[in-house]
């Protein structure tokens, strides 16, 4: 019958349309999967960079703290040496003056 033929024809058109939509969706899924893989790879690289940078910063921080401690120790030593050296210098000046006085007499 004519109605069945039209219904079949309409159904075939609808099937073709749905197949086109399905192919497009399948293509988009493949594209999105590829994009996801690329992004996951980028995320992995970024995470590795962050880990590496963090390790480097930690190492540099440790080195800085050691240098700072060494410098503080050296400064403390110099601050302790200054008064001693001043006293030695005063004693030497006093000895020189006594020697000059003795030579003049």
GROMACS .gro file of C-alpha atoms in nm:
model
  105
    1UNK     CA    1   0.000   0.000   0.000
    2UNK     CA    2   0.095   0.358  -0.057
    3UNK     CA    3   0.096   0.442   0.314
    4UNK     CA    4   0.331   0.156   0.393
    5UNK     CA    5   0.563   0.261   0.113
    6UNK     CA    6   0.565   0.621   0.238
    7UNK     CA    7   0.622   0.502   0.596
    8UNK     CA    8   0.909   0.281   0.482
    9UNK     CA    9   1.053   0.565   0.274
   10UNK     CA   10   1.025   0.807   0.570
   11UNK     CA   11   1.183   0.547   0.800
   12UNK     CA   12   1.471   0.494   0.556
   13UNK     CA   13   1.528   0.872   0.537
   14UNK     CA   14   1.522   0.889   0.917
   15UNK     CA   15   1.766   0.595   0.937
   16UNK     CA   16   2.001   0.774   0.693
   17UNK     CA   17   1.978   1.093   0.900
   18UNK     CA   18   2.047   0.902   1.221
   19UNK     CA   19   2.340   0.719   1.059
   20UNK     CA   20   2.483   1.058   0.957
   21UNK     CA   21   2.439   1.186   1.312
   22UNK     CA   22   2.597   0.866   1.447
   23UNK     CA   23   2.897   0.898   1.212
   24UNK     CA   24   2.942   1.261   1.313
   25UNK     CA   25   2.916   1.173   1.682
   26UNK     CA   26   3.163   0.886   1.638
   27UNK     CA   27   3.405   1.123   1.465
   28UNK     CA   28   3.365   1.378   1.744
   29UNK     CA   29   3.425   1.110   2.007
   30UNK     CA   30   3.748   1.010   1.830
   31UNK     CA   31   3.854   1.374   1.810
   32UNK     CA   32   3.776   1.429   2.178
   33UNK     CA   33   3.964   1.112   2.276
   34UNK     CA   34   4.269   1.238   2.088
   35UNK     CA   35   4.236   1.578   2.255
   36UNK     CA   36   4.204   1.411   2.596
   37UNK     CA   37   4.518   1.205   2.532
   38UNK     CA   38   4.711   1.519   2.430
   39UNK     CA   39   4.590   1.706   2.737
   40UNK     CA   40   4.677   1.414   2.965
   41UNK     CA   41   5.024   1.409   2.814
   42UNK     CA   42   5.060   1.784   2.868
   43UNK     CA   43   4.936   1.749   3.226
   44UNK     CA   44   5.191   1.475   3.288
   45UNK     CA   45   5.471   1.693   3.148
   46UNK     CA   46   5.358   1.988   3.359
   47UNK     CA   47   5.343   1.771   3.671
   48UNK     CA   48   5.695   1.646   3.599
   49UNK     CA   49   5.813   2.005   3.551
   50UNK     CA   50   5.651   2.110   3.878
   51UNK     CA   51   5.811   1.817   4.060
   52UNK     CA   52   6.150   1.897   3.910
   53UNK     CA   53   6.117   2.268   3.989
   54UNK     CA   54   6.010   2.190   4.345
   55UNK     CA   55   6.308   1.959   4.394
   56UNK     CA   56   6.540   2.226   4.251
   57UNK     CA   57   6.391   2.496   4.478
   58UNK     CA   58   6.427   2.269   4.781
   59UNK     CA   59   6.790   2.197   4.691
   60UNK     CA   60   6.862   2.568   4.641
   61UNK     CA   61   6.688   2.647   4.971
   62UNK     CA   62   6.906   2.395   5.152
   63UNK     CA   63   7.219   2.538   4.988
   64UNK     CA   64   7.112   2.893   5.077
   65UNK     CA   65   7.047   2.796   5.438
   66UNK     CA   66   7.392   2.636   5.460
   67UNK     CA   67   7.562   2.942   5.308
   68UNK     CA   68   7.361   3.169   5.536
   69UNK     CA   69   7.463   2.963   5.841
   70UNK     CA   70   7.827   2.970   5.730
   71UNK     CA   71   7.813   3.346   5.676
   72UNK     CA   72   7.648   3.401   6.014
   73UNK     CA   73   7.918   3.190   6.178
   74UNK     CA   74   8.189   3.388   5.998
   75UNK     CA   75   8.032   3.722   6.092
   76UNK     CA   76   8.006   3.614   6.455
   77UNK     CA   77   8.373   3.515   6.448
   78UNK     CA   78   8.472   3.849   6.298
   79UNK     CA   79   8.262   4.038   6.552
   80UNK     CA   80   8.443   3.850   6.830
   81UNK     CA   81   8.784   3.911   6.671
   82UNK     CA   82   8.742   4.288   6.630
   83UNK     CA   83   8.766   4.376   7.002
   84UNK     CA   84   9.062   4.141   7.046
   85UNK     CA   85   9.244   4.298   6.751
   86UNK     CA   86   9.169   4.647   6.885
   87UNK     CA   87   9.321   4.551   7.219
   88UNK     CA   88   9.628   4.407   7.048
   89UNK     CA   89   9.661   4.725   6.844
   90UNK     CA   90   9.637   4.940   7.159
   91UNK     CA   91   9.899   4.726   7.332
   92UNK     CA   92  10.130   4.753   7.031
   93UNK     CA   93  10.087   5.131   7.017
   94UNK     CA   94  10.162   5.151   7.389
   95UNK     CA   95  10.475   4.936   7.343
   96UNK     CA   96  10.591   5.148   7.050
   97UNK     CA   97  10.550   5.467   7.250
   98UNK     CA   98  10.746   5.318   7.541
   99UNK     CA   99  11.022   5.210   7.302
  100UNK     CA  100  11.041   5.559   7.149
  101UNK     CA  101  11.050   5.717   7.495
  102UNK     CA  102  11.326   5.479   7.606
  103UNK     CA  103  11.528   5.552   7.293
  104UNK     CA  104  11.504   5.924   7.349
  105UNK     CA  105  11.629   5.896   7.704
   0.00000   0.00000   0.00000
